Short mmCIF file of C-alpha atoms and ligand atoms in Angstrom, two decimals:
data_model
loop_
_atom_site.label_atom_id
_atom_site.label_comp_id
_atom_site.label_asym_id
_atom_site.label_seq_id
_atom_site.Cartn_x
_atom_site.Cartn_y
_atom_site.Cartn_z
CA MET A 1 -11.73 -18.88 -55.83
CA PHE A 2 -10.71 -21.85 -53.66
CA ASP A 3 -7.92 -24.23 -54.59
CA TYR A 4 -10.13 -27.25 -53.74
CA LEU A 5 -13.82 -27.92 -53.47
CA ILE A 6 -14.14 -31.01 -51.29
CA VAL A 7 -17.41 -32.87 -51.73
CA GLY A 8 -18.02 -34.84 -48.54
CA ALA A 9 -16.96 -33.95 -44.98
CA GLY A 10 -16.23 -37.59 -44.08
CA LEU A 11 -12.83 -38.91 -43.05
CA PHE A 12 -11.35 -38.86 -46.57
CA GLY A 13 -12.47 -35.32 -47.33
CA ALA A 14 -11.43 -34.03 -43.90
CA VAL A 15 -7.92 -35.58 -44.04
CA PHE A 16 -7.40 -34.21 -47.53
CA ALA A 17 -8.60 -30.73 -46.52
CA HIS A 18 -6.37 -30.71 -43.43
CA GLU A 19 -3.26 -31.64 -45.38
CA ALA A 20 -4.07 -29.27 -48.24
CA LYS A 21 -4.36 -26.41 -45.74
CA LYS A 22 -0.97 -27.36 -44.30
CA ASN A 23 0.36 -27.02 -47.84
CA GLY A 24 -0.96 -23.47 -48.04
CA LYS A 25 -4.02 -24.34 -50.14
CA SER A 26 -7.53 -23.05 -49.57
CA CYS A 27 -10.42 -25.52 -49.34
CA LEU A 28 -14.18 -25.34 -49.26
CA VAL A 29 -15.75 -28.50 -47.82
CA ILE A 30 -19.42 -29.24 -48.51
CA ASP A 31 -21.66 -32.04 -47.29
CA LYS A 32 -25.27 -32.85 -48.03
CA ARG A 33 -25.85 -34.01 -44.44
CA ASN A 34 -26.51 -31.56 -41.62
CA HIS A 35 -23.26 -32.52 -39.90
CA SER A 36 -19.66 -33.25 -40.80
CA GLY A 37 -17.87 -36.56 -40.14
CA GLY A 38 -19.65 -38.79 -42.65
CA ASN A 39 -20.28 -42.22 -41.16
CA ILE A 40 -18.03 -41.74 -38.13
CA TYR A 41 -20.27 -38.94 -36.80
CA CYS A 42 -21.54 -39.34 -33.23
CA ARG A 43 -24.65 -37.68 -31.85
CA GLN A 44 -24.32 -36.70 -28.19
CA THR A 45 -27.38 -37.59 -26.11
CA ASP A 46 -27.39 -37.65 -22.32
CA ASN A 47 -23.63 -37.30 -22.42
CA ILE A 48 -23.35 -40.54 -24.42
CA ASN A 49 -21.67 -40.59 -27.84
CA VAL A 50 -24.12 -42.40 -30.07
CA HIS A 51 -22.49 -43.94 -33.15
CA GLU A 52 -25.23 -42.69 -35.45
CA TYR A 53 -24.21 -44.77 -38.49
CA GLY A 54 -23.19 -48.02 -36.80
CA ALA A 55 -20.57 -49.15 -34.28
CA HIS A 56 -17.10 -47.80 -35.06
CA ILE A 57 -13.95 -49.24 -33.48
CA PHE A 58 -10.61 -47.89 -34.63
CA HIS A 59 -8.00 -50.57 -35.28
CA THR A 60 -4.76 -50.64 -37.25
CA SER A 61 -1.32 -52.19 -37.30
CA ASP A 62 0.11 -49.19 -39.13
CA LYS A 63 2.09 -47.13 -36.64
CA THR A 64 2.16 -44.06 -38.91
CA ILE A 65 -1.63 -43.95 -39.13
CA TRP A 66 -2.01 -44.62 -35.40
CA GLU A 67 0.32 -41.67 -34.65
CA TYR A 68 -1.35 -39.49 -37.27
CA ILE A 69 -4.81 -39.89 -35.76
CA GLN A 70 -3.55 -39.23 -32.25
CA GLN A 71 -2.71 -35.65 -33.21
CA PHE A 72 -6.42 -35.01 -32.89
CA VAL A 73 -7.65 -37.22 -30.08
CA GLN A 74 -6.56 -39.71 -27.45
CA PHE A 75 -7.81 -43.27 -27.62
CA ASN A 76 -9.11 -45.35 -24.73
CA HIS A 77 -8.31 -49.05 -24.19
CA TYR A 78 -11.58 -50.41 -25.61
CA ILE A 79 -11.12 -53.88 -27.12
CA ASN A 80 -13.92 -55.15 -29.32
CA SER A 81 -15.24 -58.44 -27.88
CA PRO A 82 -18.72 -59.01 -29.30
CA ILE A 83 -21.12 -61.56 -27.86
CA ALA A 84 -23.39 -63.68 -30.05
CA ASN A 85 -26.94 -64.42 -28.95
CA TYR A 86 -28.33 -67.52 -30.70
CA LYS A 87 -31.89 -68.24 -29.55
CA GLY A 88 -31.03 -67.09 -26.03
CA GLU A 89 -27.70 -68.96 -25.82
CA LEU A 90 -24.65 -66.68 -25.45
CA TYR A 91 -21.30 -67.25 -27.17
CA ASN A 92 -18.08 -65.29 -27.28
CA LEU A 93 -16.81 -64.03 -30.63
CA PRO A 94 -14.61 -64.34 -32.59
CA PHE A 95 -14.63 -68.15 -32.56
CA ASN A 96 -12.15 -69.06 -29.85
CA MET A 97 -11.66 -71.44 -26.93
CA ASN A 98 -14.36 -69.61 -24.91
CA THR A 99 -16.83 -70.21 -27.76
CA PHE A 100 -15.82 -73.89 -28.02
CA TYR A 101 -16.27 -74.37 -24.29
CA GLN A 102 -19.74 -72.79 -24.57
CA LEU A 103 -20.61 -74.99 -27.57
CA TRP A 104 -19.18 -78.35 -26.52
CA LYS A 105 -17.80 -77.94 -22.95
CA VAL A 106 -14.30 -78.77 -24.27
CA GLN A 107 -11.43 -77.36 -22.27
CA THR A 108 -8.35 -77.94 -24.43
CA PRO A 109 -7.38 -76.82 -27.94
CA LYS A 110 -6.82 -80.46 -28.93
CA GLU A 111 -10.41 -81.44 -28.06
CA ALA A 112 -11.81 -78.43 -29.95
CA GLN A 113 -9.64 -79.12 -33.00
CA GLN A 114 -10.80 -82.75 -33.04
CA ILE A 115 -14.50 -81.80 -32.97
CA ILE A 116 -14.12 -79.26 -35.76
CA ALA A 117 -12.00 -81.62 -37.88
CA SER A 118 -14.47 -84.50 -37.47
CA GLN A 119 -17.47 -82.29 -38.35
CA ILE A 120 -15.67 -81.10 -41.49
CA ALA A 121 -14.68 -84.66 -42.45
CA ASP A 122 -18.27 -85.97 -41.98
CA LEU A 123 -19.59 -83.46 -44.51
CA ASN A 124 -16.98 -84.41 -47.12
CA ILE A 125 -17.40 -81.23 -49.20
CA GLN A 126 -14.96 -81.17 -52.12
CA GLU A 127 -15.52 -78.06 -54.22
CA PRO A 128 -17.81 -75.55 -52.37
CA GLN A 129 -20.62 -74.42 -54.66
CA ASN A 130 -22.02 -71.73 -52.39
CA LEU A 131 -21.36 -69.86 -49.15
CA GLU A 132 -22.98 -72.58 -47.04
CA ASP A 133 -20.62 -75.27 -48.42
CA GLN A 134 -17.66 -72.96 -48.01
CA ALA A 135 -18.44 -72.13 -44.36
CA LEU A 136 -19.17 -75.78 -43.51
CA LYS A 137 -15.87 -76.81 -45.08
CA LEU A 138 -14.02 -74.25 -42.98
CA VAL A 139 -15.62 -74.64 -39.52
CA GLY A 140 -18.05 -77.57 -39.53
CA LYS A 141 -21.75 -77.82 -38.73
CA ASP A 142 -22.21 -76.39 -35.21
CA ILE A 143 -20.36 -73.11 -35.64
CA TYR A 144 -21.96 -72.60 -39.05
CA GLU A 145 -25.53 -73.30 -37.96
CA LYS A 146 -25.46 -71.37 -34.69
CA LEU A 147 -23.15 -68.48 -35.42
CA ILE A 148 -22.89 -67.88 -39.17
CA LYS A 149 -25.98 -69.01 -41.10
CA GLY A 150 -28.77 -66.77 -39.74
CA TYR A 151 -26.57 -63.69 -39.35
CA THR A 152 -25.23 -63.94 -42.90
CA GLU A 153 -28.69 -64.57 -44.37
CA LYS A 154 -30.05 -61.48 -42.60
CA GLN A 155 -27.09 -59.41 -43.78
CA TRP A 156 -27.50 -60.35 -47.44
CA GLY A 157 -31.26 -60.90 -47.52
CA VAL A 158 -30.91 -64.33 -49.21
CA SER A 159 -30.18 -67.92 -48.20
CA CYS A 160 -26.52 -68.93 -47.78
CA THR A 161 -27.03 -71.54 -50.50
CA GLN A 162 -27.73 -68.70 -52.95
CA LEU A 163 -24.62 -66.73 -52.01
CA PRO A 164 -21.29 -67.29 -53.77
CA PRO A 165 -18.53 -69.05 -51.78
CA PHE A 166 -15.98 -66.23 -52.25
CA ILE A 167 -17.77 -63.99 -49.70
CA ILE A 168 -16.19 -66.11 -46.98
CA ARG A 169 -12.59 -66.81 -47.96
CA ARG A 170 -11.43 -67.53 -44.43
CA LEU A 171 -13.11 -67.86 -41.06
CA PRO A 172 -10.59 -67.19 -38.34
CA VAL A 173 -10.73 -69.83 -35.61
CA ARG A 174 -8.56 -69.26 -32.55
CA PHE A 175 -7.46 -72.01 -30.23
CA THR A 176 -6.70 -69.59 -27.40
CA PHE A 177 -9.02 -68.01 -24.82
CA ASP A 178 -8.90 -64.63 -26.58
CA ASN A 179 -12.07 -62.63 -27.23
CA ASN A 180 -10.35 -59.72 -29.00
CA TYR A 181 -12.17 -59.43 -32.33
CA PHE A 182 -9.30 -57.71 -34.16
CA ASN A 183 -5.74 -58.93 -34.66
CA ASP A 184 -4.33 -55.43 -35.08
CA THR A 185 -1.58 -53.97 -32.90
CA TYR A 186 -3.50 -50.78 -32.05
CA GLN A 187 -7.17 -50.49 -31.15
CA GLY A 188 -9.51 -48.16 -29.28
CA VAL A 189 -12.30 -45.61 -29.36
CA PRO A 190 -11.58 -41.86 -29.18
CA VAL A 191 -11.94 -40.37 -25.71
CA GLY A 192 -14.82 -37.91 -26.08
CA GLY A 193 -15.99 -39.39 -29.39
CA TYR A 194 -15.16 -39.46 -33.09
CA ASN A 195 -16.37 -35.91 -33.72
CA LYS A 196 -13.17 -34.65 -32.09
CA ILE A 197 -11.17 -36.14 -34.95
CA ILE A 198 -13.24 -34.37 -37.57
CA GLU A 199 -13.28 -31.09 -35.61
CA GLY A 200 -9.47 -31.25 -35.40
CA LEU A 201 -9.09 -32.07 -39.09
CA LEU A 202 -11.48 -29.35 -40.27
CA ASP A 203 -10.30 -26.68 -37.82
CA GLY A 204 -10.01 -23.39 -39.72
CA ILE A 205 -11.48 -24.82 -42.94
CA GLU A 206 -14.69 -23.42 -44.38
CA THR A 207 -17.34 -26.14 -44.19
CA ARG A 208 -20.86 -25.71 -45.55
CA LEU A 209 -23.49 -28.27 -44.57
CA ASN A 210 -26.85 -29.23 -46.13
CA ILE A 211 -25.43 -28.72 -49.62
CA ASP A 212 -25.82 -31.47 -52.18
CA PHE A 213 -23.21 -31.16 -54.93
CA PHE A 214 -25.76 -32.27 -57.51
CA THR A 215 -28.36 -29.63 -56.77
CA ASP A 216 -25.99 -26.88 -57.94
CA ARG A 217 -23.17 -28.70 -59.65
CA ASN A 218 -22.26 -26.02 -62.21
CA GLN A 219 -22.07 -23.16 -59.75
CA LEU A 220 -20.19 -25.17 -57.13
CA THR A 221 -17.65 -26.41 -59.68
CA LYS A 222 -16.83 -22.79 -60.54
CA LEU A 223 -15.85 -22.08 -56.93
CA ALA A 224 -12.54 -24.00 -57.05
CA HIS A 225 -9.68 -24.99 -59.34
CA LYS A 226 -9.99 -28.66 -58.41
CA ILE A 227 -12.55 -31.02 -56.89
CA VAL A 228 -12.03 -33.81 -54.38
CA TYR A 229 -15.12 -35.97 -54.73
CA THR A 230 -16.03 -38.53 -52.05
CA GLY A 231 -19.64 -39.28 -53.01
CA CYS A 232 -20.83 -42.24 -55.12
CA ILE A 233 -18.79 -42.51 -58.31
CA ASP A 234 -21.75 -43.66 -60.44
CA GLU A 235 -23.83 -40.69 -59.29
CA TYR A 236 -21.03 -38.31 -60.35
CA PHE A 237 -21.32 -39.71 -63.88
CA GLU A 238 -25.13 -39.59 -63.75
CA TYR A 239 -25.34 -43.40 -63.79
CA GLN A 240 -24.48 -43.36 -67.51
CA LEU A 241 -23.03 -46.90 -67.40
CA GLY A 242 -25.61 -48.26 -64.94
CA GLU A 243 -25.99 -48.45 -61.18
CA LEU A 244 -23.48 -49.91 -58.71
CA GLU A 245 -25.10 -51.99 -55.95
CA TYR A 246 -24.88 -51.59 -52.19
CA ARG A 247 -26.34 -53.02 -49.00
CA SER A 248 -28.02 -50.51 -46.75
CA LEU A 249 -28.91 -50.44 -43.05
CA LYS A 250 -31.68 -49.09 -40.87
CA PHE A 251 -30.80 -47.95 -37.35
CA GLU A 252 -33.38 -47.83 -34.54
CA HIS A 253 -32.08 -45.84 -31.57
CA GLU A 254 -33.74 -46.21 -28.13
CA GLN A 255 -33.07 -44.31 -24.93
CA LEU A 256 -33.62 -46.52 -21.89
CA ASP A 257 -34.13 -45.45 -18.31
CA MET A 258 -31.61 -47.89 -16.88
CA GLN A 259 -27.89 -47.87 -16.31
CA ASN A 260 -26.86 -51.00 -18.14
CA PHE A 261 -28.92 -52.86 -20.73
CA GLN A 262 -26.67 -55.66 -22.04
CA GLY A 263 -23.30 -55.27 -20.32
CA ASN A 264 -21.35 -55.14 -23.58
CA ALA A 265 -21.09 -52.69 -26.48
CA VAL A 266 -21.87 -55.21 -29.23
CA PHE A 267 -24.32 -58.13 -29.24
CA ASN A 268 -24.79 -60.03 -32.53
CA TYR A 269 -28.13 -61.82 -33.01
CA THR A 270 -27.26 -64.87 -35.07
CA ASP A 271 -30.63 -66.58 -35.57
CA ARG A 272 -32.72 -65.78 -38.61
CA GLU A 273 -35.97 -65.11 -36.70
CA ILE A 274 -34.82 -61.90 -34.95
CA PRO A 275 -34.88 -59.29 -37.73
CA TYR A 276 -31.94 -57.17 -36.56
CA THR A 277 -28.31 -58.30 -36.74
CA ARG A 278 -26.89 -56.36 -33.82
CA ILE A 279 -27.74 -54.35 -30.74
CA ILE A 280 -25.15 -51.72 -29.87
CA GLU A 281 -25.06 -50.19 -26.36
CA HIS A 282 -22.99 -47.08 -27.01
CA LYS A 283 -21.86 -46.13 -23.49
CA HIS A 284 -19.75 -49.30 -23.22
CA PHE A 285 -17.41 -48.05 -25.97
CA GLU A 286 -16.29 -45.42 -23.49
CA PHE A 287 -16.83 -47.27 -20.18
CA GLY A 288 -19.70 -44.84 -19.47
CA THR A 289 -21.26 -44.55 -16.03
CA GLN A 290 -24.24 -42.37 -17.01
CA LYS A 291 -27.59 -43.05 -15.29
CA THR A 292 -29.37 -43.87 -18.56
CA THR A 293 -28.33 -45.78 -21.65
CA ILE A 294 -28.86 -45.71 -25.42
CA ILE A 295 -29.09 -48.77 -27.60
CA THR A 296 -29.31 -49.16 -31.36
CA LYS A 297 -30.82 -52.04 -33.28
CA GLU A 298 -29.23 -52.53 -36.68
CA TYR A 299 -31.40 -53.92 -39.51
CA PRO A 300 -29.93 -54.85 -42.90
CA VAL A 301 -31.93 -53.31 -45.75
CA GLN A 302 -32.11 -53.93 -49.48
CA TRP A 303 -30.56 -50.83 -51.09
CA GLN A 304 -32.42 -48.66 -53.55
CA ARG A 305 -31.32 -45.39 -55.12
CA GLY A 306 -31.78 -42.54 -52.63
CA MET A 307 -30.89 -44.66 -49.60
CA GLU A 308 -27.57 -44.46 -47.74
CA CYS A 309 -24.94 -46.62 -49.47
CA TYR A 310 -23.30 -48.46 -46.57
CA TYR A 311 -21.61 -51.53 -48.02
CA PRO A 312 -20.38 -51.80 -51.61
CA ILE A 313 -21.09 -55.24 -53.03
CA ASN A 314 -17.74 -56.13 -54.58
CA ASN A 315 -18.87 -59.04 -56.76
CA GLU A 316 -17.67 -59.58 -60.31
CA LYS A 317 -20.50 -57.64 -61.96
CA ASN A 318 -20.04 -54.55 -59.77
CA THR A 319 -16.25 -54.71 -59.96
CA GLN A 320 -16.40 -54.69 -63.76
CA LEU A 321 -18.82 -51.78 -63.73
CA TYR A 322 -16.71 -49.88 -61.21
CA ASN A 323 -13.61 -50.38 -63.39
CA ARG A 324 -15.45 -48.75 -66.31
CA TYR A 325 -16.42 -45.82 -64.09
CA LYS A 326 -12.81 -45.63 -62.95
CA ASP A 327 -11.71 -45.19 -66.57
CA LEU A 328 -14.11 -42.25 -66.82
CA ALA A 329 -12.75 -40.88 -63.54
CA ASN A 330 -9.16 -41.13 -64.80
CA ALA A 331 -10.12 -39.13 -67.86
CA GLU A 332 -11.83 -36.41 -65.80
CA ASN A 333 -9.65 -33.31 -65.50
CA ASN A 334 -9.06 -31.74 -62.09
CA VAL A 335 -11.15 -34.18 -60.08
CA ILE A 336 -9.75 -36.55 -57.44
CA PHE A 337 -12.08 -39.44 -56.53
CA GLY A 338 -11.58 -40.81 -53.04
CA GLY A 339 -13.03 -42.63 -50.07
CA ARG A 340 -15.44 -45.47 -49.63
CA LEU A 341 -18.00 -44.24 -52.16
CA GLY A 342 -15.65 -42.51 -54.59
CA GLU A 343 -13.53 -45.67 -54.89
CA TYR A 344 -16.36 -48.18 -54.27
CA LYS A 345 -14.27 -50.00 -51.66
CA TYR A 346 -15.19 -51.25 -48.24
CA TYR A 347 -12.53 -49.20 -46.47
CA ASP A 348 -12.10 -49.23 -42.70
CA MET A 349 -11.21 -45.92 -41.06
CA HIS A 350 -7.46 -46.54 -40.99
CA GLN A 351 -7.54 -47.52 -44.66
CA VAL A 352 -9.44 -44.40 -45.62
CA ILE A 353 -6.89 -42.26 -43.78
CA GLY A 354 -4.09 -44.15 -45.55
CA ALA A 355 -5.77 -43.64 -48.94
CA ALA A 356 -6.32 -39.93 -48.27
CA LEU A 357 -2.69 -39.45 -47.22
CA LYS A 358 -1.52 -41.25 -50.38
CA SER A 359 -3.68 -39.02 -52.48
CA VAL A 360 -2.23 -35.96 -50.69
CA GLN A 361 1.30 -37.24 -51.30
CA LYS A 362 0.56 -37.62 -55.00
CA GLU A 363 -1.05 -34.19 -55.20
CA PHE A 364 1.65 -32.29 -53.31
CA ASN A 365 4.49 -34.56 -54.31
CA HIS A 366 6.00 -35.06 -50.87
CA GLU A 367 6.02 -37.31 -47.82
CA ILE A 368 3.57 -36.59 -44.99
P1 LIG B 401 -18.18 -41.29 -45.70
O1 LIG B 401 -18.00 -41.34 -44.24
O2 LIG B 401 -19.34 -42.00 -46.29
O3 LIG B 401 -18.23 -39.75 -46.13
C1 LIG B 401 -18.69 -39.33 -47.38
C2 LIG B 401 -19.44 -38.02 -47.18
O4 LIG B 401 -19.79 -37.49 -48.46
C3 LIG B 401 -20.76 -38.19 -46.41
O5 LIG B 401 -20.78 -37.33 -45.31
C4 LIG B 401 -21.83 -37.83 -47.43
O6 LIG B 401 -22.95 -37.18 -46.85
C5 LIG B 401 -21.07 -36.90 -48.36
N1 LIG B 401 -21.65 -36.84 -49.70
C6 LIG B 401 -21.92 -37.88 -50.53
N2 LIG B 401 -22.48 -37.43 -51.67
C7 LIG B 401 -22.54 -36.08 -51.56
C8 LIG B 401 -23.04 -35.06 -52.39
N3 LIG B 401 -23.61 -35.33 -53.59
N4 LIG B 401 -22.97 -33.77 -51.98
C9 LIG B 401 -22.44 -33.47 -50.77
N5 LIG B 401 -21.97 -34.40 -49.93
C10 LIG B 401 -22.01 -35.69 -50.32
N6 LIG B 401 -14.40 -48.65 -39.97
C11 LIG B 401 -13.54 -49.04 -38.98
O7 LIG B 401 -12.33 -48.79 -39.08
N7 LIG B 401 -14.01 -49.69 -37.86
C12 LIG B 401 -15.33 -49.98 -37.69
O8 LIG B 401 -15.71 -50.56 -36.66
C13 LIG B 401 -16.24 -49.60 -38.72
N8 LIG B 401 -17.55 -49.88 -38.61
C14 LIG B 401 -18.41 -49.51 -39.59
C15 LIG B 401 -19.77 -49.80 -39.43
C16 LIG B 401 -20.67 -49.43 -40.42
C17 LIG B 401 -22.11 -49.77 -40.26
C18 LIG B 401 -20.21 -48.74 -41.59
C19 LIG B 401 -21.17 -48.34 -42.67
C20 LIG B 401 -18.87 -48.43 -41.74
C21 LIG B 401 -17.94 -48.81 -40.76
N9 LIG B 401 -16.59 -48.52 -40.87
C22 LIG B 401 -15.72 -48.91 -39.87
C23 LIG B 401 -16.05 -47.82 -42.06
C24 LIG B 401 -15.93 -46.29 -41.89
O9 LIG B 401 -17.20 -45.74 -41.64
C25 LIG B 401 -15.36 -45.69 -43.18
O10 LIG B 401 -14.07 -46.21 -43.43
C26 LIG B 401 -15.22 -44.16 -43.21
O11 LIG B 401 -16.20 -43.50 -42.48
C27 LIG B 401 -15.26 -43.72 -44.66
O12 LIG B 401 -15.03 -42.36 -44.81
P2 LIG B 401 -15.33 -41.67 -46.22
O13 LIG B 401 -14.93 -40.24 -46.09
O14 LIG B 401 -14.72 -42.44 -47.32
O15 LIG B 401 -16.90 -41.84 -46.47
#
C-alpha cells in the first residue's frame, strides 16, 4: 500500500511526490497521457525541444521558487519579447516605445502619451459596458484595433462587444524602449528542456502512464492511504453539480527544412482573418542552431467535454459553481485537490510550484 496515489504527473503532482518522498512517504504517480510533465512536456524532434502544449516561459519574482526549481535544471537567459503581426505590419510587444514608434513614428514618451490620451479623450467612454469599451478607455483606438481586437476575438470566439469588461482590468503600457514581456525579476527557459524538471522531481518515484483514474477508480483508490488529485474537479465529482467551462486549443506542428523561419520564438497574429493566434518557433527558446526548424500554429477552440481543458473561464457563473465543488472537495476525506484543474485556476508554473509547496507544508506540517 502506498502512502499517496498522485493522479496527474504534471508540475503539481510531481512537486508533491518529490517532497513526500523526501518526507519518507511512498507515492504512486499515474497519468492518463503517455508521458509525464502535464502541459510543460516537451517532445524532442531533430534535437529541438518542442513545447507540445503551447509556449512555456518560466518567470517569477519569488526567489525561493526560483532557487527551488534550479535544483533540477539550469535556466538560460531567454527573455520573452513577442512580435505582433497585424496584416503584415510588425509591432513589438508588450506595448512600449518601440510599438509607439512603429505605430505613429513618435520618438519620445511625451509624444506617445499625448496621442494615447487624445485618442482616449475623443472616445469619451464613461462606464465601459463591454471589453471593447474597456480596452478603448485604457489605450485608445489604434492600439485596440491593431493589437487587441482581432486577437481577443479569436481567443474567445466572440466579438469584443459581447465580452464583459472585467476580462481586461489593466493593459500595461510602457513608455520605455523595453520589449521584455514580463516584469518579473527572474525569467528563462530550462537548458535542455522542461522534461529535465519533471525527470528530476519524479526520480525514484513509481510512475505509471496511460492510466486514467476514472477507468479503474475503485481499484486505484485502494492502492494508497491518500489521494492527491490534479485532474478536473468537476470530473472527480462526476459532474453532479454541472460542468465547469474551459477554452481549448489546437496545435499544428510543422517541421520545416530551413534554419530560421521567423527569427523569434513567438509571433502573435492580431488580425481576425488569420485563424491562428500565434506561431511558435521552438528553437529560439534555446538559441538553437540546428539545420531545420519546427513551428507550431496555435488555434483557439471551443471546449467540449473530452477535449483538453487549457484555460479555466473564471467568470461569475463558473466561480460560483467551482465554489460549490470546493465545498464537496473540503468534505472529501483523504483527498488533496491541487493544480490548475483541481483548483480551477489559471496558474502559471511558478504559482503551481508555490501552491504544491504550500500543500506539502500543510500536509507535513513543516517549512520546505
Ligand atoms: P497539468 O500540467 O495540466 O497536469 C495535470 C495532469 O493530470 C496532466 O498530465 C493530465 O493528463 C493528468 N490527468 C488529468 N486527469 C487525469 C485522470 N483522470 N487520470 C490520470 N491523469 C489525469 N505557465 C508559465 O509559467 N509560463 C508560460 O509561458 C505558460 N504558458 C502556457 C501556455 C499554455 C497554452 C498553457 C495551457 C499553459 C501555460 N502555462 C504557462 C501554465 C502551465 O502549463 C501550468 O501552470 C502547469 O503546467 C500546471 O501544472 P498542473 O500540474 O497543475 O497541471
